[in-house]
Tab-separated table of C-alpha atoms in Angstrom:
chain	number	residue	atom	x	y	z
A	1	MET	CA	50.616	30.666	54.237
A	2	PRO	CA	53.273	32.742	56.095
A	3	LEU	CA	56.550	33.549	54.366
A	4	GLN	CA	59.060	30.745	54.880
A	5	LEU	CA	62.823	30.931	55.218
A	6	PRO	CA	64.741	29.289	52.348
A	7	TYR	CA	67.596	26.850	52.947
A	8	LEU	CA	70.386	25.750	50.615
A	9	ASP	CA	72.180	22.380	50.646
A	10	VAL	CA	75.189	21.643	48.424
A	11	TRP	CA	77.321	18.501	48.311
A	12	ILE	CA	80.655	18.111	46.480
A	13	ASP	CA	81.392	14.475	45.598
A	14	GLY	CA	78.707	13.564	48.107
A	15	VAL	CA	80.302	15.522	50.975
A	16	SER	CA	78.183	18.301	52.485
A	17	MET	CA	79.512	21.801	51.745
A	18	ALA	CA	79.208	23.320	55.219
A	19	ASP	CA	80.236	26.801	54.058
A	20	ALA	CA	77.797	26.913	51.110
A	21	ALA	CA	75.489	29.647	52.449
A	22	GLY	CA	78.383	32.009	53.193
A	23	LEU	CA	80.453	31.289	50.080
A	24	ILE	CA	77.810	31.099	47.344
A	25	ARG	CA	76.585	34.509	46.132
A	26	ARG	CA	74.227	33.367	43.373
A	27	LEU	CA	72.951	30.005	42.214
A	28	GLU	CA	70.624	29.002	39.394
A	29	VAL	CA	69.402	25.482	38.665
A	30	ASP	CA	67.438	24.773	35.475
A	31	GLU	CA	65.304	21.627	35.563
A	32	ARG	CA	64.024	20.769	32.070
A	33	ALA	CA	61.641	18.149	30.739
A	34	ASP	CA	62.991	18.005	27.184
A	35	ASP	CA	66.695	18.751	27.589
A	36	VAL	CA	69.604	18.305	29.979
A	37	SER	CA	69.287	20.138	33.307
A	38	SER	CA	72.037	22.553	34.342
A	39	PHE	CA	73.336	24.839	37.070
A	40	SER	CA	75.400	28.030	37.332
A	41	MET	CA	76.993	29.259	40.546
A	42	THR	CA	78.925	32.352	41.652
A	43	LEU	CA	81.345	31.939	44.564
A	44	ASP	CA	83.113	34.609	46.594
A	45	GLN	CA	86.805	34.828	45.805
A	46	ALA	CA	89.625	36.760	47.500
A	47	PRO	CA	93.454	36.804	47.453
A	48	GLY	CA	94.969	34.268	49.812
A	49	GLU	CA	98.463	33.095	50.590
A	50	GLY	CA	99.969	33.005	47.111
A	51	ASP	CA	96.696	32.121	45.413
A	52	TRP	CA	93.012	32.985	45.204
A	53	THR	CA	90.850	31.246	47.785
A	54	ALA	CA	88.063	29.653	45.733
A	55	LEU	CA	90.286	28.998	42.726
A	56	ALA	CA	92.785	27.111	44.877
A	57	ASP	CA	90.059	25.141	46.653
A	58	GLY	CA	90.352	21.580	45.412
A	59	ARG	CA	86.601	21.064	45.582
A	60	PHE	CA	85.757	23.269	42.587
A	61	GLN	CA	87.437	21.445	39.710
A	62	LEU	CA	86.182	20.062	36.426
A	63	LEU	CA	84.014	16.930	36.617
A	64	HIS	CA	83.649	17.002	40.373
A	65	ARG	CA	80.162	15.862	41.294
A	66	ILE	CA	77.853	18.568	42.617
A	67	THR	CA	74.462	17.942	44.232
A	68	ILE	CA	72.067	20.805	45.031
A	69	GLY	CA	68.991	20.896	47.222
A	70	PHE	CA	66.644	23.585	48.530
A	71	GLY	CA	64.513	23.673	51.654
A	72	LEU	CA	61.795	25.801	53.234
A	73	GLY	CA	61.043	26.290	56.918
A	74	GLU	CA	59.269	28.605	59.321
A	75	GLN	CA	61.034	31.821	60.332
A	76	THR	CA	61.142	30.658	63.964
A	77	SER	CA	62.670	27.288	63.116
A	78	ASN	CA	66.321	26.365	62.691
A	79	ALA	CA	65.638	23.588	60.189
A	80	PRO	CA	63.639	23.231	56.962
A	81	ALA	CA	60.175	21.721	57.208
A	82	THR	CA	60.378	20.536	53.598
A	83	LYS	CA	63.338	20.030	51.300
A	84	ASP	CA	64.191	18.414	47.995
A	85	VAL	CA	67.313	17.689	45.936
A	86	VAL	CA	66.796	19.261	42.506
A	87	PHE	CA	70.146	18.624	40.816
A	88	ASP	CA	72.830	15.931	40.738
A	89	GLY	CA	75.558	16.237	38.142
A	90	TYR	CA	79.028	17.564	37.442
A	91	ILE	CA	81.020	20.776	37.132
A	92	THR	CA	81.705	21.180	33.400
A	93	ALA	CA	83.138	24.725	33.293
A	94	VAL	CA	85.221	26.823	35.693
A	95	GLU	CA	85.644	30.566	35.101
A	96	PRO	CA	87.655	32.778	37.474
A	97	VAL	CA	86.734	36.486	37.308
A	98	PHE	CA	89.132	39.180	38.582
A	99	GLY	CA	87.341	42.528	38.891
A	100	VAL	CA	88.649	46.079	39.073
A	101	ASP	CA	88.090	46.018	42.811
A	102	ARG	CA	89.972	42.828	43.554
A	103	MET	CA	88.160	42.085	46.806
A	104	SER	CA	84.505	42.887	46.069
A	105	GLU	CA	84.356	42.220	42.317
A	106	SER	CA	86.294	38.968	42.003
A	107	SER	CA	84.493	35.639	41.884
A	108	LEU	CA	84.648	32.065	40.694
A	109	GLU	CA	81.912	31.097	38.227
A	110	LEU	CA	80.968	27.419	38.052
A	111	SER	CA	78.536	25.798	35.656
A	112	GLY	CA	77.602	22.237	34.953
A	113	LEU	CA	75.174	19.651	33.638
A	114	ASP	CA	73.167	16.882	35.224
A	115	ALA	CA	74.458	13.324	35.487
A	116	SER	CA	73.382	12.504	31.921
A	117	CYS	CA	76.310	14.574	30.629
A	118	VAL	CA	78.548	11.492	30.970
A	119	MET	CA	76.564	10.103	27.998
A	120	HIS	CA	77.633	13.079	25.905
A	121	LEU	CA	81.400	12.548	25.904
A	122	GLU	CA	81.851	9.889	23.216
A	123	GLU	CA	80.433	9.827	19.697
A	124	ARG	CA	79.661	6.271	18.650
A	125	GLN	CA	78.520	4.389	15.572
A	126	ARG	CA	76.657	1.143	16.188
A	127	ARG	CA	73.469	-0.670	15.255
A	128	PHE	CA	70.675	-2.155	17.373
A	129	GLU	CA	68.693	-5.141	16.107
A	130	GLY	CA	65.682	-7.006	17.438
A	131	LEU	CA	64.913	-4.339	20.044
A	132	ALA	CA	62.167	-1.798	20.694
A	133	ASP	CA	63.225	1.808	21.262
A	134	SER	CA	62.518	1.469	24.989
A	135	ASP	CA	64.800	-1.589	25.189
A	136	ILE	CA	67.591	0.336	23.464
A	137	VAL	CA	67.242	3.233	25.899
A	138	LYS	CA	67.185	0.910	28.899
A	139	GLN	CA	70.355	-0.792	27.654
A	140	ILE	CA	72.174	2.525	27.216
A	141	TYR	CA	71.141	3.844	30.631
A	142	GLY	CA	72.405	0.599	32.142
A	143	GLU	CA	75.798	1.012	30.502
A	144	TYR	CA	76.314	4.134	32.657
A	145	GLY	CA	74.862	2.764	35.872
A	146	PHE	CA	71.529	4.622	35.803
A	147	ALA	CA	68.679	2.660	37.363
A	148	THR	CA	65.566	2.101	35.245
A	149	PRO	CA	62.645	1.078	37.499
A	150	SER	CA	59.529	-0.049	35.676
A	151	ASP	CA	57.764	3.280	36.281
A	152	THR	CA	60.512	5.321	34.595
A	153	ILE	CA	60.662	3.464	31.258
A	154	GLU	CA	57.528	3.201	29.104
A	155	SER	CA	57.534	0.250	26.722
A	156	THR	CA	57.359	1.031	23.016
A	157	GLN	CA	56.472	-0.877	19.879
A	158	PRO	CA	57.471	-2.217	17.438
A	159	VAL	CA	60.299	-4.619	18.186
A	160	ARG	CA	62.320	-4.277	15.006
A	161	ASP	CA	62.772	-7.410	12.925
A	162	PRO	CA	66.471	-7.581	11.967
A	163	SER	CA	65.505	-8.895	8.525
A	164	ARG	CA	63.594	-5.695	7.802
A	165	GLY	CA	65.513	-2.951	9.501
A	166	THR	CA	67.847	-1.870	12.285
A	167	MET	CA	68.315	1.263	14.354
A	168	LEU	CA	71.663	2.909	13.606
A	169	GLN	CA	73.355	5.264	16.075
A	170	ARG	CA	75.736	7.968	14.874
A	171	GLY	CA	76.610	10.389	17.667
A	172	THR	CA	76.666	10.457	21.446
A	173	ASP	CA	74.433	8.245	23.564
A	174	ALA	CA	72.687	11.331	24.998
A	175	ASP	CA	71.798	12.631	21.527
A	176	PHE	CA	70.660	9.175	20.440
A	177	ILE	CA	68.313	8.764	23.416
A	178	ARG	CA	66.810	12.213	22.789
A	179	MET	CA	66.270	11.301	19.126
A	180	LEU	CA	64.434	8.135	20.158
A	181	ALA	CA	62.362	10.200	22.582
A	182	ARG	CA	61.347	12.633	19.826
A	183	ARG	CA	60.307	9.732	17.564
A	184	ASN	CA	57.929	8.444	20.218
A	185	GLY	CA	56.627	11.744	21.610
A	186	PHE	CA	58.456	11.007	24.870
A	187	GLU	CA	60.543	12.875	27.396
A	188	ALA	CA	64.020	11.548	28.169
A	189	TYR	CA	65.935	12.789	31.195
A	190	VAL	CA	67.908	11.708	34.243
A	191	GLU	CA	66.579	12.585	37.692
A	192	ARG	CA	67.876	11.903	41.159
A	193	ALA	CA	65.971	9.190	43.028
A	194	PRO	CA	64.608	9.974	46.522
A	195	GLY	CA	66.979	9.258	49.389
A	196	PRO	CA	70.013	10.643	51.223
A	197	VAL	CA	73.044	11.864	49.295
A	198	LYS	CA	75.836	9.310	49.556
A	199	GLU	CA	79.536	10.068	49.453
A	200	GLY	CA	81.146	9.342	46.096
A	201	ALA	CA	82.063	10.927	42.772
A	202	ALA	CA	79.574	8.971	40.612
A	203	ALA	CA	76.068	10.448	40.504
A	204	SER	CA	74.616	7.699	38.304
A	205	ALA	CA	74.240	5.266	41.219
A	206	GLU	CA	71.653	7.609	42.778
A	207	CYS	CA	69.822	8.651	39.597
A	208	ASN	CA	67.076	7.098	37.492
A	209	GLY	CA	66.844	7.237	33.724
A	210	HIS	CA	63.436	8.334	32.396
A	211	PHE	CA	61.891	7.600	28.983
A	212	HIS	CA	58.123	8.073	28.728
A	213	ARG	CA	55.299	10.344	27.622
A	214	PRO	CA	54.677	13.571	29.562
A	215	ARG	CA	52.611	12.785	32.650
A	216	PRO	CA	50.154	15.620	33.294
A	217	GLU	CA	47.733	13.099	34.827
A	218	GLN	CA	49.921	12.633	37.921
A	219	THR	CA	48.797	14.074	41.243
A	220	ALA	CA	49.204	17.838	40.916
A	221	GLN	CA	51.599	19.797	43.082
A	222	PRO	CA	50.078	22.362	45.490
A	223	THR	CA	48.231	25.298	43.937
A	224	LEU	CA	50.020	28.322	42.516
A	225	ALA	CA	47.809	31.351	43.166
A	226	LEU	CA	47.691	34.913	41.832
A	227	THR	CA	45.657	35.944	44.880
A	228	PRO	CA	45.532	37.443	47.464
A	229	HIS	CA	47.246	40.441	45.893
A	230	GLN	CA	49.280	41.247	49.005
A	231	ALA	CA	50.936	37.812	49.221
A	232	PRO	CA	50.380	35.648	46.117
A	233	THR	CA	52.377	32.545	45.300
A	234	LEU	CA	52.612	33.731	41.685
A	235	ILE	CA	54.403	37.065	41.490
A	236	GLU	CA	53.591	37.421	37.799
A	237	MET	CA	52.353	35.260	34.939
A	238	ARG	CA	52.145	35.660	31.162
A	239	ALA	CA	50.122	33.227	29.003
A	240	ARG	CA	49.615	32.905	25.233
A	241	TRP	CA	47.449	30.802	22.943
A	242	GLU	CA	47.137	31.038	19.167
A	243	SER	CA	45.056	29.626	16.345
A	244	HIS	CA	47.342	28.548	13.523
A	245	ARG	CA	48.723	25.201	14.597
A	246	PRO	CA	47.456	21.757	13.569
A	247	ALA	CA	44.655	20.128	15.516
A	248	GLU	CA	45.152	16.911	13.550
A	249	ILE	CA	48.253	15.134	12.249
A	250	ARG	CA	48.048	12.701	9.324
A	251	ALA	CA	51.080	10.541	8.593
A	252	ASP	CA	51.658	8.458	5.480
A	253	HIS	CA	54.392	6.038	4.503
A	254	ILE	CA	54.778	3.614	1.604
A	255	ASP	CA	55.584	0.121	2.872
A	256	GLU	CA	58.802	-0.938	1.137
A	257	ARG	CA	57.623	-4.554	0.838
A	258	THR	CA	53.933	-4.414	-0.003
A	259	ARG	CA	54.046	-1.004	-1.703
A	260	ARG	CA	50.892	-0.101	0.191
A	261	ILE	CA	50.438	3.199	1.947
A	262	ARG	CA	50.436	2.955	5.730
A	263	SER	CA	48.554	5.814	7.368
A	264	ALA	CA	47.790	7.166	10.809
A	265	THR	CA	45.635	10.068	11.986
A	266	ILE	CA	46.079	11.573	15.451
A	267	THR	CA	43.463	13.939	16.858
A	268	GLN	CA	43.721	13.322	20.622
A	269	PRO	CA	46.629	13.199	23.067
A	270	ARG	CA	47.738	9.905	24.562
A	271	PHE	CA	46.944	11.141	28.061
A	272	PRO	CA	43.841	12.848	29.514
A	273	ARG	CA	43.357	16.446	28.398
A	274	MET	CA	43.785	19.145	31.035
A	275	GLY	CA	40.552	20.893	30.096
A	276	LYS	CA	37.392	20.598	28.013
A	277	THR	CA	38.223	22.752	24.993
A	278	GLY	CA	41.227	22.171	22.733
A	279	ARG	CA	42.476	24.157	19.748
A	280	GLY	CA	40.426	22.038	17.322
A	281	ASP	CA	37.216	22.774	19.243
A	282	ILE	CA	37.900	26.517	19.190
A	283	ILE	CA	38.600	26.602	15.459
A	284	LYS	CA	35.614	24.406	14.622
A	285	SER	CA	33.279	26.705	16.534
A	286	ARG	CA	34.451	29.747	14.518
A	287	LEU	CA	34.733	28.354	10.983
A	288	ALA	CA	31.068	28.792	10.057
A	289	ALA	CA	31.423	32.506	10.770
A	290	ILE	CA	34.847	33.247	9.275
A	291	ALA	CA	34.902	30.726	6.372
A	292	PRO	CA	31.283	29.751	5.568
A	293	LYS	CA	32.367	28.052	2.324
A	294	ARG	CA	34.854	25.850	4.243
A	295	ALA	CA	32.919	25.210	7.443
A	296	ASP	CA	34.181	21.595	7.448
A	297	LEU	CA	37.855	22.636	7.328
A	298	VAL	CA	40.154	20.866	9.817
A	299	PRO	CA	43.557	22.388	10.664
A	300	THR	CA	45.767	19.513	9.568
A	301	GLY	CA	49.478	18.838	9.453
A	302	LEU	CA	50.830	16.216	7.038
A	303	ALA	CA	53.810	14.041	7.934
A	304	TYR	CA	55.574	11.853	5.378
A	305	VAL	CA	57.455	9.729	7.842
A	306	ASP	CA	60.868	8.134	7.571
A	307	VAL	CA	61.177	4.375	7.041
A	308	PRO	CA	58.964	3.013	9.828
A	309	LEU	CA	58.464	-0.732	10.030
A	310	ASP	CA	54.719	-0.932	10.525
A	311	GLU	CA	51.558	1.016	11.239
A	312	THR	CA	52.370	1.260	14.954
A	313	GLU	CA	55.543	3.187	14.171
A	314	VAL	CA	53.705	5.417	11.678
A	315	GLY	CA	51.305	6.274	14.502
A	316	ASN	CA	54.136	6.939	16.952
A	317	LEU	CA	55.820	9.368	14.576
A	318	ALA	CA	52.499	11.117	13.947
A	319	TRP	CA	51.880	11.319	17.707
A	320	SER	CA	55.286	12.935	18.189
A	321	ASP	CA	54.378	15.736	15.766
A	322	PHE	CA	50.914	16.039	17.306
A	323	LEU	CA	52.279	16.410	20.849
A	324	ALA	CA	54.438	19.372	19.860
A	325	ALA	CA	51.515	21.094	18.098
A	326	ASP	CA	48.764	20.253	20.573
A	327	TRP	CA	49.914	22.363	23.527
A	328	LEU	CA	47.241	25.052	23.268
A	329	VAL	CA	48.455	27.460	25.952
A	330	ALA	CA	52.021	28.264	26.993
A	331	ALA	CA	52.840	30.421	30.011
A	332	THR	CA	55.807	31.783	31.896
A	333	ALA	CA	55.523	32.669	35.560
A	334	ARG	CA	57.621	33.892	38.463
A	335	VAL	CA	56.964	32.151	41.779
A	336	ARG	CA	57.600	33.435	45.296
A	337	ALA	CA	59.151	30.240	46.622
A	338	GLY	CA	58.890	31.282	50.270
A	339	MET	CA	55.073	31.338	50.041
A	340	TYR	CA	54.845	27.879	48.473
A	341	PRO	CA	54.443	24.827	50.756
A	342	GLN	CA	57.110	22.681	49.038
A	343	ILE	CA	59.887	22.801	46.451
A	344	LEU	CA	58.248	23.215	43.026
A	345	ARG	CA	59.569	20.704	40.472
A	346	ALA	CA	59.576	20.437	36.679
A	347	ARG	CA	58.136	17.461	34.731
A	348	ARG	CA	55.054	17.406	36.947
A	349	PRO	CA	51.570	18.988	36.890
A	350	VAL	CA	50.528	21.897	39.089
A	351	ASP	CA	47.209	23.644	39.729
A	352	VAL	CA	46.834	27.380	39.027
A	353	GLN	CA	44.237	29.603	40.684
A	354	GLY	CA	43.224	33.226	40.248
A	355	ALA	CA	43.897	33.541	36.498
A	356	GLY	CA	40.234	33.283	35.431
A	357	LYS	CA	38.065	30.508	34.015
A	358	LEU	CA	40.148	30.088	30.853
A	359	LEU	CA	43.451	29.598	32.663
A	360	ASP	CA	42.634	28.173	36.089
A	361	GLY	CA	43.176	24.452	36.490
A	362	THR	CA	45.951	21.954	35.836
A	363	TRP	CA	49.134	22.881	33.976
A	364	TYR	CA	52.178	20.801	33.073
A	365	ILE	CA	55.528	22.280	34.093
A	366	LYS	CA	58.124	21.962	31.322
A	367	SER	CA	60.919	23.720	33.200
A	368	VAL	CA	61.745	25.364	36.521
A	369	ARG	CA	64.632	27.734	37.143
A	370	HIS	CA	65.546	27.924	40.824
A	371	ARG	CA	67.191	31.320	41.499
A	372	TRP	CA	69.067	31.776	44.778
A	373	ILE	CA	70.662	35.185	45.494
A	374	TRP	CA	72.120	35.724	48.940
A	375	ASP	CA	74.392	38.709	49.632
A	376	ASP	CA	74.488	42.048	51.439
A	377	GLU	CA	72.243	43.746	48.854
A	378	GLN	CA	69.665	41.139	47.881
A	379	ASN	CA	68.382	37.976	49.570
A	380	GLU	CA	65.847	35.897	47.668
A	381	TYR	CA	64.833	32.457	46.471
A	382	GLU	CA	62.478	32.639	43.499
A	383	LEU	CA	61.435	30.372	40.654
A	384	ASP	CA	60.886	30.977	36.943
A	385	THR	CA	58.636	28.405	35.304
A	386	GLU	CA	57.491	27.448	31.820
A	387	MET	CA	54.087	25.746	31.796
A	388	VAL	CA	51.773	24.333	29.127
A	389	ARG	CA	48.157	23.180	28.783
A	390	ASP	CA	46.492	21.302	25.922
A	391	ALA	CA	42.967	22.646	26.569
């Protein structure tokens, strides 16, 4: 497709920043599947009447809400044909820089975290009884005003019997939710819901809390292509796969009541594979040649799990370890955003084309870094991505 013109939208406390394109030199937004998302921004700064312009601007202060969106449109158009809001959160650090050349080298550096950062202010100690992990997470999200539609929270088992055990929190709510996500092999993040940006300082009212397995089976985003060479969507790509990681996870735990061993073995992901051949298949096909005396060997990881209540929880903990080990291929890529038909997002699948039979097909995007540079020397909007496949 023809090269599109990028657009930038920024709101401060829900109010559109009309001077964003002229004031912002550089902007990076990191969307992540397994951690908090963040932004960093460089603003022009110059001496004013008794103060520095950007530093004295009341908009750029700690814990002011900042919302960031990107758009793409045809060169002949005055408006984006497609756009998406990729970040909604708060300014958490302000750093004025005064360069040797006061006019050209001075700037105001802003950085911040997505709306979930409000859950990382207070360390708490409390216990949860009679609840599944998903119920605990839903309760905590609700305490901050994050919506939890049915498609953003995946139900978990078991529901803990208070007579047998409780879930104890020591730390911030954000850390606690991420710990529960790791136990279940889930992702936990906050993402802005579709819809117009509304005026106000609280981002939580417009964001959903997510707690679920990765979803590579969703409808894939438009294809990223390494061809044609003159105008590819993918500027560059680097992929890696390796042999020595488990293809099977076995978990064991001694039941504290019956004194029997509870066990679980995980050999397949809990979502459809993104290809036909996983790491276990590759190793199995080579063992007869490289280790004829151990042709039945299975690359196995052993997990001695911590105080689960029943076999379901043993399996969940084993699945969590398996998920981390089962990603067969990891890749990094740089994307020419202006050649892509929409705003590429993390936490979603995407198709890749032009990388050969082993690498073409569906990938899951773990993170996207949106890089906006707009000044006299360099104008660009590009993306850095981290992608994975399990086959």
